[in-house]
Each structure stands twice: as structure tokens, then as C-alpha cells.
């Protein structure tokens, strides 16, 4: 089973586990086109899951995940309740403080990819911003405000924006998705599947 990582600094892993985030974008192709050309994402055939440019003549990227694939949500071992009782020596492993090194079969939460498409980063819709984990909060005396920071960190100032797209634009910059260069991105829709704990 593969794993997928979401940013903890802005509360995106928590947003996935809470069911507020059901979509993610990953850079597919960020190089500038040499000349104007068409691009497309193959949904069937021998090139299924691949991104092509130049009227389909040049494959430039392949989707990391497939529709229907179940993927483990990466978390630091230290964030998983009771894992030390199941694996007593796990607190000495690299994955204790860095989820890049965790084993996917030890992750208690999984998602299933339900749809994949390819689009420009700036083509995101308001609805998709909300699926990306942007949240709305009514502030007294102000119309609805939107933020990309879903954490409950009271020590850190939370920034609010007038629209979901403004908030997502700032989040994409924080995540190094290069909003200004408007790269092609894979858009993954997903749902949570049954949470399990592996007793290995």
C-alpha cells in the first residue's frame, strides 16, 4: 500500500481525518510549454493515468495514484494512539518524529481515490477550495471569512480572506505549488475508508 502525506503545519492531515478535506492537488507538470499546445489526461487505454502535451505526442507525467486505490494517510508514529503498546520499540525509529519514514501498513487511517483529473492550478473552483480544506468562519461584524490554517494553535496568528480562492491561493504558495506559474496539477478526489489499526 502506498502512503500520502498532507501538511501538518496548516492542519491538513487533521482536516482529512475530520472529513473536511476530500481533495488534494499535486504538481503534474510545471515546466513552461515551448509553444502553444494542447494537453490531456488519459483515462483509459495503454496510457491510462498519464498526462500528455503536444496534442498527446509527449508523455510528461504519470499519476501517482489510481482510481479505486486505497492509500495510507501518513502520520508520525508519535501521533498515533496506543502504537507503543502494539510496537514497544517504535519510539526509537525515524518515523517517530518524521512521517516521511513511517510504514504505510502501520497507519491507522486510509483514503480511497475516487476520481482523478488534470487542470491548471488557478482553475480551481470555489467548491473545490472548500474540498481542499479551506474553512469558513463567521467573524462578528464581518461577512464570512475564509482561512487555510485549520490548526487550533492559539499562539499563531490566523489570516482571514474574503473568498475561498484567495485563501487557497495563499495555501498553495505555502505548500510550494507555485500559484503564479499556474502549473498543471493532478486533482485527486478521495473518501475516507474504514479506519484500522494493524496488529503486526
PDB file of C-alpha atoms in Angstrom:
ATOM      1  CA  UNK A   1       0.000   0.000   0.000  1.00  0.00           C
ATOM      2  CA  UNK A   2       1.253   3.487  -0.854  1.00  0.00           C
ATOM      3  CA  UNK A   3       1.097   6.386   1.559  1.00  0.00           C
ATOM      4  CA  UNK A   4       0.187  10.023   1.053  1.00  0.00           C
ATOM      5  CA  UNK A   5       1.373  12.977   3.109  1.00  0.00           C
ATOM      6  CA  UNK A   6      -0.580  16.089   3.991  1.00  0.00           C
ATOM      7  CA  UNK A   7       0.849  19.214   5.599  1.00  0.00           C
ATOM      8  CA  UNK A   8       0.603  19.219   9.409  1.00  0.00           C
ATOM      9  CA  UNK A   9       1.712  22.826   9.872  1.00  0.00           C
ATOM     10  CA  UNK A  10      -1.582  24.080   8.437  1.00  0.00           C
ATOM     11  CA  UNK A  11      -3.738  21.291   9.851  1.00  0.00           C
ATOM     12  CA  UNK A  12      -4.334  19.444   6.578  1.00  0.00           C
ATOM     13  CA  UNK A  13      -3.813  15.926   7.965  1.00  0.00           C
ATOM     14  CA  UNK A  14      -6.312  16.747  10.697  1.00  0.00           C
ATOM     15  CA  UNK A  15      -8.705  18.138   8.066  1.00  0.00           C
ATOM     16  CA  UNK A  16      -8.523  14.827   6.162  1.00  0.00           C
ATOM     17  CA  UNK A  17      -9.153  12.780   9.307  1.00  0.00           C
ATOM     18  CA  UNK A  18     -12.062  15.066  10.276  1.00  0.00           C
ATOM     19  CA  UNK A  19     -13.582  14.665   6.802  1.00  0.00           C
ATOM     20  CA  UNK A  20     -13.271  18.370   5.921  1.00  0.00           C
ATOM     21  CA  UNK A  21     -10.617  17.803   3.243  1.00  0.00           C
ATOM     22  CA  UNK A  22     -11.640  15.451   0.431  1.00  0.00           C
ATOM     23  CA  UNK A  23      -9.456  16.692  -2.407  1.00  0.00           C
ATOM     24  CA  UNK A  24      -5.771  17.333  -2.998  1.00  0.00           C
ATOM     25  CA  UNK A  25      -3.676  18.779  -5.789  1.00  0.00           C
ATOM     26  CA  UNK A  26      -0.194  17.574  -6.692  1.00  0.00           C
ATOM     27  CA  UNK A  27       2.052  19.137  -9.344  1.00  0.00           C
ATOM     28  CA  UNK A  28       1.962  17.172 -12.586  1.00  0.00           C
ATOM     29  CA  UNK A  29       3.984  19.397 -14.908  1.00  0.00           C
ATOM     30  CA  UNK A  30       5.438  22.802 -14.085  1.00  0.00           C
ATOM     31  CA  UNK A  31       7.798  23.474 -16.978  1.00  0.00           C
ATOM     32  CA  UNK A  32       6.700  26.218 -19.381  1.00  0.00           C
ATOM     33  CA  UNK A  33       5.446  24.985 -22.731  1.00  0.00           C
ATOM     34  CA  UNK A  34       7.886  25.697 -25.559  1.00  0.00           C
ATOM     35  CA  UNK A  35       4.980  26.729 -27.731  1.00  0.00           C
ATOM     36  CA  UNK A  36       1.209  26.730 -27.524  1.00  0.00           C
ATOM     37  CA  UNK A  37      -0.048  23.181 -27.429  1.00  0.00           C
ATOM     38  CA  UNK A  38      -2.878  21.034 -26.185  1.00  0.00           C
ATOM     39  CA  UNK A  39      -2.564  18.753 -23.213  1.00  0.00           C
ATOM     40  CA  UNK A  40      -4.674  15.912 -21.956  1.00  0.00           C
ATOM     41  CA  UNK A  41      -5.029  13.266 -19.289  1.00  0.00           C
ATOM     42  CA  UNK A  42      -5.610   9.699 -20.433  1.00  0.00           C
ATOM     43  CA  UNK A  43      -8.452   7.972 -18.585  1.00  0.00           C
ATOM     44  CA  UNK A  44      -8.280   4.670 -20.473  1.00  0.00           C
ATOM     45  CA  UNK A  45      -6.094   2.640 -22.801  1.00  0.00           C
ATOM     46  CA  UNK A  46      -2.401   1.830 -22.549  1.00  0.00           C
ATOM     47  CA  UNK A  47      -1.541   5.348 -21.337  1.00  0.00           C
ATOM     48  CA  UNK A  48      -4.233   5.444 -18.632  1.00  0.00           C
ATOM     49  CA  UNK A  49      -3.252   7.781 -15.788  1.00  0.00           C
ATOM     50  CA  UNK A  50      -0.667   9.682 -17.847  1.00  0.00           C
ATOM     51  CA  UNK A  51      -0.504  13.374 -18.717  1.00  0.00           C
ATOM     52  CA  UNK A  52       0.405  14.242 -22.306  1.00  0.00           C
ATOM     53  CA  UNK A  53       1.234  17.509 -24.050  1.00  0.00           C
ATOM     54  CA  UNK A  54       1.841  18.467 -27.695  1.00  0.00           C
ATOM     55  CA  UNK A  55      -1.501  17.076 -28.856  1.00  0.00           C
ATOM     56  CA  UNK A  56      -0.889  13.834 -26.988  1.00  0.00           C
ATOM     57  CA  UNK A  57       2.507  13.137 -28.550  1.00  0.00           C
ATOM     58  CA  UNK A  58       4.643  13.644 -25.431  1.00  0.00           C
ATOM     59  CA  UNK A  59       4.009  11.935 -22.080  1.00  0.00           C
ATOM     60  CA  UNK A  60       5.277  14.231 -19.323  1.00  0.00           C
ATOM     61  CA  UNK A  61       3.845  12.793 -16.105  1.00  0.00           C
ATOM     62  CA  UNK A  62       2.103   9.783 -14.656  1.00  0.00           C
ATOM     63  CA  UNK A  63      -0.415   9.923 -11.844  1.00  0.00           C
ATOM     64  CA  UNK A  64       0.991   8.572  -8.579  1.00  0.00           C
ATOM     65  CA  UNK A  65      -2.356   7.034  -7.642  1.00  0.00           C
ATOM     66  CA  UNK A  66      -5.164   5.229  -9.462  1.00  0.00           C
ATOM     67  CA  UNK A  67      -8.936   5.495  -9.159  1.00  0.00           C
ATOM     68  CA  UNK A  68     -10.108   2.948  -6.589  1.00  0.00           C
ATOM     69  CA  UNK A  69      -6.676   2.695  -4.953  1.00  0.00           C
ATOM     70  CA  UNK A  70      -6.587   2.700  -1.146  1.00  0.00           C
ATOM     71  CA  UNK A  71      -3.766   4.829   0.249  1.00  0.00           C
ATOM     72  CA  UNK A  72      -2.496   5.184   3.830  1.00  0.00           C
ATOM     73  CA  UNK A  73      -2.605   8.664   5.391  1.00  0.00           C
ATOM     74  CA  UNK A  74       0.901   9.241   6.760  1.00  0.00           C
ATOM     75  CA  UNK A  75       1.175  10.315  10.409  1.00  0.00           C
ATOM     76  CA  UNK A  76       4.141  10.457  12.760  1.00  0.00           C
ATOM     77  CA  UNK A  77       4.183   7.379  14.969  1.00  0.00           C
ATOM     78  CA  UNK A  78       4.118   9.721  17.967  1.00  0.00           C
ATOM     79  CA  UNK A  79       0.688  10.988  16.824  1.00  0.00           C
ATOM     80  CA  UNK A  80      -0.906   7.521  16.727  1.00  0.00           C
ATOM     81  CA  UNK A  81      -2.616   6.480  19.991  1.00  0.00           C
ATOM     82  CA  UNK A  82      -1.552   3.162  21.550  1.00  0.00           C
ATOM     83  CA  UNK A  83       1.062   2.390  18.893  1.00  0.00           C
ATOM     84  CA  UNK A  84       3.764   1.947  21.562  1.00  0.00           C
ATOM     85  CA  UNK A  85       1.667  -0.762  23.203  1.00  0.00           C
ATOM     86  CA  UNK A  86       1.498  -2.619  19.885  1.00  0.00           C
ATOM     87  CA  UNK A  87       5.124  -1.921  18.872  1.00  0.00           C
ATOM     88  CA  UNK A  88       7.156  -1.175  22.058  1.00  0.00           C
ATOM     89  CA  UNK A  89      10.389  -0.153  20.295  1.00  0.00           C
ATOM     90  CA  UNK A  90       8.762   2.104  17.715  1.00  0.00           C
ATOM     91  CA  UNK A  91       9.638   5.298  19.619  1.00  0.00           C
ATOM     92  CA  UNK A  92      13.267   4.815  18.574  1.00  0.00           C
ATOM     93  CA  UNK A  93      12.511   4.646  14.842  1.00  0.00           C
ATOM     94  CA  UNK A  94      12.886   7.559  12.426  1.00  0.00           C
ATOM     95  CA  UNK A  95       9.137   7.622  11.850  1.00  0.00           C
ATOM     96  CA  UNK A  96       8.526   8.613  15.486  1.00  0.00           C
ATOM     97  CA  UNK A  97       9.048  12.284  14.652  1.00  0.00           C
ATOM     98  CA  UNK A  98       9.078  12.304  10.831  1.00  0.00           C
ATOM     99  CA  UNK A  99       6.201  10.799   8.885  1.00  0.00           C
ATOM    100  CA  UNK A 100       8.321  10.558   5.757  1.00  0.00           C
ATOM    101  CA  UNK A 101       9.817   7.399   7.264  1.00  0.00           C
ATOM    102  CA  UNK A 102       6.675   5.644   8.503  1.00  0.00           C
ATOM    103  CA  UNK A 103       5.491   2.310   7.136  1.00  0.00           C
ATOM    104  CA  UNK A 104       2.170   2.538   5.331  1.00  0.00           C
ATOM    105  CA  UNK A 105       0.898  -0.745   6.792  1.00  0.00           C
ATOM    106  CA  UNK A 106       1.168   0.739  10.308  1.00  0.00           C
ATOM    107  CA  UNK A 107      -1.025   3.740   9.504  1.00  0.00           C
ATOM    108  CA  UNK A 108      -4.499   3.569  11.084  1.00  0.00           C
ATOM    109  CA  UNK A 109      -6.255   5.784   8.506  1.00  0.00           C
ATOM    110  CA  UNK A 110      -6.723   5.211   4.792  1.00  0.00           C
ATOM    111  CA  UNK A 111      -8.369   7.055   1.927  1.00  0.00           C
ATOM    112  CA  UNK A 112      -9.640   5.744  -1.385  1.00  0.00           C
ATOM    113  CA  UNK A 113      -9.054   7.720  -4.575  1.00  0.00           C
ATOM    114  CA  UNK A 114     -12.452   8.228  -6.227  1.00  0.00           C
ATOM    115  CA  UNK A 115     -11.556  10.489  -9.151  1.00  0.00           C
ATOM    116  CA  UNK A 116      -8.514  11.933 -10.907  1.00  0.00           C
ATOM    117  CA  UNK A 117      -8.337  14.786 -13.357  1.00  0.00           C
ATOM    118  CA  UNK A 118      -5.764  17.265 -14.575  1.00  0.00           C
ATOM    119  CA  UNK A 119      -6.135  21.043 -14.699  1.00  0.00           C
ATOM    120  CA  UNK A 120      -4.255  24.286 -14.202  1.00  0.00           C
ATOM    121  CA  UNK A 121      -3.763  25.233 -10.551  1.00  0.00           C
ATOM    122  CA  UNK A 122      -5.552  28.578 -10.950  1.00  0.00           C
ATOM    123  CA  UNK A 123      -8.630  26.875 -12.459  1.00  0.00           C
ATOM    124  CA  UNK A 124      -9.743  25.744  -9.007  1.00  0.00           C
ATOM    125  CA  UNK A 125     -13.407  26.480  -8.245  1.00  0.00           C
ATOM    126  CA  UNK A 126     -14.856  27.887  -5.027  1.00  0.00           C
ATOM    127  CA  UNK A 127     -16.391  24.491  -4.205  1.00  0.00           C
ATOM    128  CA  UNK A 128     -13.068  22.757  -4.772  1.00  0.00           C
ATOM    129  CA  UNK A 129     -11.325  25.237  -2.451  1.00  0.00           C
ATOM    130  CA  UNK A 130     -13.631  24.050   0.324  1.00  0.00           C
ATOM    131  CA  UNK A 131     -12.883  20.408  -0.578  1.00  0.00           C
ATOM    132  CA  UNK A 132      -9.179  21.274  -0.248  1.00  0.00           C
ATOM    133  CA  UNK A 133      -9.725  22.066   3.433  1.00  0.00           C
ATOM    134  CA  UNK A 134     -10.324  25.816   3.297  1.00  0.00           C
ATOM    135  CA  UNK A 135     -12.795  26.652   6.019  1.00  0.00           C
ATOM    136  CA  UNK A 136     -15.280  29.425   6.645  1.00  0.00           C
ATOM    137  CA  UNK A 137     -15.751  31.212   9.934  1.00  0.00           C
ATOM    138  CA  UNK A 138     -18.190  33.987  10.707  1.00  0.00           C
ATOM    139  CA  UNK A 139     -16.397  36.827  12.453  1.00  0.00           C
ATOM    140  CA  UNK A 140     -18.611  39.269  14.339  1.00  0.00           C
ATOM    141  CA  UNK A 141     -19.172  42.448  12.366  1.00  0.00           C
ATOM    142  CA  UNK A 142     -17.642  40.960   9.226  1.00  0.00           C
ATOM    143  CA  UNK A 143     -19.080  38.859   6.436  1.00  0.00           C
ATOM    144  CA  UNK A 144     -17.936  35.259   6.124  1.00  0.00           C
ATOM    145  CA  UNK A 145     -14.153  34.949   6.203  1.00  0.00           C
ATOM    146  CA  UNK A 146     -12.003  32.090   4.943  1.00  0.00           C
ATOM    147  CA  UNK A 147      -8.714  30.648   6.153  1.00  0.00           C
ATOM    148  CA  UNK A 148      -6.310  27.943   5.027  1.00  0.00           C
ATOM    149  CA  UNK A 149      -4.985  27.348   8.542  1.00  0.00           C
ATOM    150  CA  UNK A 150      -7.126  24.688  10.214  1.00  0.00           C
ATOM    151  CA  UNK A 151      -4.969  24.330  13.318  1.00  0.00           C
ATOM    152  CA  UNK A 152      -6.030  25.301  16.819  1.00  0.00           C
ATOM    153  CA  UNK A 153      -2.684  26.928  17.551  1.00  0.00           C
ATOM    154  CA  UNK A 154      -3.604  29.955  19.662  1.00  0.00           C
ATOM    155  CA  UNK A 155      -0.002  31.238  19.569  1.00  0.00           C
ATOM    156  CA  UNK A 156      -0.041  31.690  15.821  1.00  0.00           C
ATOM    157  CA  UNK A 157      -1.936  34.478  14.094  1.00  0.00           C
ATOM    158  CA  UNK A 158      -4.610  33.185  11.741  1.00  0.00           C
ATOM    159  CA  UNK A 159      -5.051  35.032   8.446  1.00  0.00           C
ATOM    160  CA  UNK A 160      -8.536  35.532   7.003  1.00  0.00           C
ATOM    161  CA  UNK A 161      -9.545  36.184   3.403  1.00  0.00           C
ATOM    162  CA  UNK A 162     -12.693  37.402   1.659  1.00  0.00           C
ATOM    163  CA  UNK A 163     -13.045  34.424  -0.684  1.00  0.00           C
ATOM    164  CA  UNK A 164     -12.134  30.723  -0.604  1.00  0.00           C
ATOM    165  CA  UNK A 165      -9.981  31.209  -3.718  1.00  0.00           C
ATOM    166  CA  UNK A 166      -7.904  33.941  -2.033  1.00  0.00           C
ATOM    167  CA  UNK A 167      -7.352  31.632   0.948  1.00  0.00           C
ATOM    168  CA  UNK A 168      -6.417  28.689  -1.294  1.00  0.00           C
ATOM    169  CA  UNK A 169      -4.043  30.880  -3.304  1.00  0.00           C
ATOM    170  CA  UNK A 170      -2.130  31.647  -0.103  1.00  0.00           C
ATOM    171  CA  UNK A 171      -2.175  27.992   0.955  1.00  0.00           C
ATOM    172  CA  UNK A 172      -0.819  26.905  -2.424  1.00  0.00           C
ATOM    173  CA  UNK A 173       2.059  29.362  -2.025  1.00  0.00           C
ATOM    174  CA  UNK A 174       2.814  27.979   1.452  1.00  0.00           C
ATOM    175  CA  UNK A 175       2.806  24.437   0.005  1.00  0.00           C
ATOM    176  CA  UNK A 176       5.161  25.444  -2.855  1.00  0.00           C
ATOM    177  CA  UNK A 177       2.610  24.711  -5.576  1.00  0.00           C
ATOM    178  CA  UNK A 178       3.714  27.851  -7.460  1.00  0.00           C
ATOM    179  CA  UNK A 179       0.375  29.644  -7.925  1.00  0.00           C
ATOM    180  CA  UNK A 180       1.992  32.362 -10.048  1.00  0.00           C
ATOM    181  CA  UNK A 181       3.348  29.952 -12.655  1.00  0.00           C
ATOM    182  CA  UNK A 182      -0.029  28.161 -12.794  1.00  0.00           C
ATOM    183  CA  UNK A 183       1.302  24.602 -13.274  1.00  0.00           C
ATOM    184  CA  UNK A 184      -0.697  21.615 -14.436  1.00  0.00           C
ATOM    185  CA  UNK A 185      -1.784  19.620 -11.398  1.00  0.00           C
ATOM    186  CA  UNK A 186      -3.323  16.239 -10.761  1.00  0.00           C
ATOM    187  CA  UNK A 187      -6.559  16.699  -8.809  1.00  0.00           C
ATOM    188  CA  UNK A 188      -7.343  13.719  -6.578  1.00  0.00           C
ATOM    189  CA  UNK A 189     -10.787  13.322  -5.027  1.00  0.00           C
ATOM    190  CA  UNK A 190     -10.931  10.854  -2.158  1.00  0.00           C
ATOM    191  CA  UNK A 191     -13.048   9.463   0.642  1.00  0.00           C
ATOM    192  CA  UNK A 192     -12.010   8.017   3.967  1.00  0.00           C
ATOM    193  CA  UNK A 193     -12.309   4.283   4.236  1.00  0.00           C
ATOM    194  CA  UNK A 194     -12.664   2.255   7.404  1.00  0.00           C
ATOM    195  CA  UNK A 195     -10.058   3.162   9.993  1.00  0.00           C
ATOM    196  CA  UNK A 196      -7.998   0.179  11.085  1.00  0.00           C
ATOM    197  CA  UNK A 197      -5.034  -0.496  13.316  1.00  0.00           C
ATOM    198  CA  UNK A 198      -2.626  -3.150  12.173  1.00  0.00           C
ATOM    199  CA  UNK A 199      -1.534  -5.630  14.836  1.00  0.00           C
ATOM    200  CA  UNK A 200       1.627  -6.874  13.143  1.00  0.00           C
TER     201      UNK A 200
END
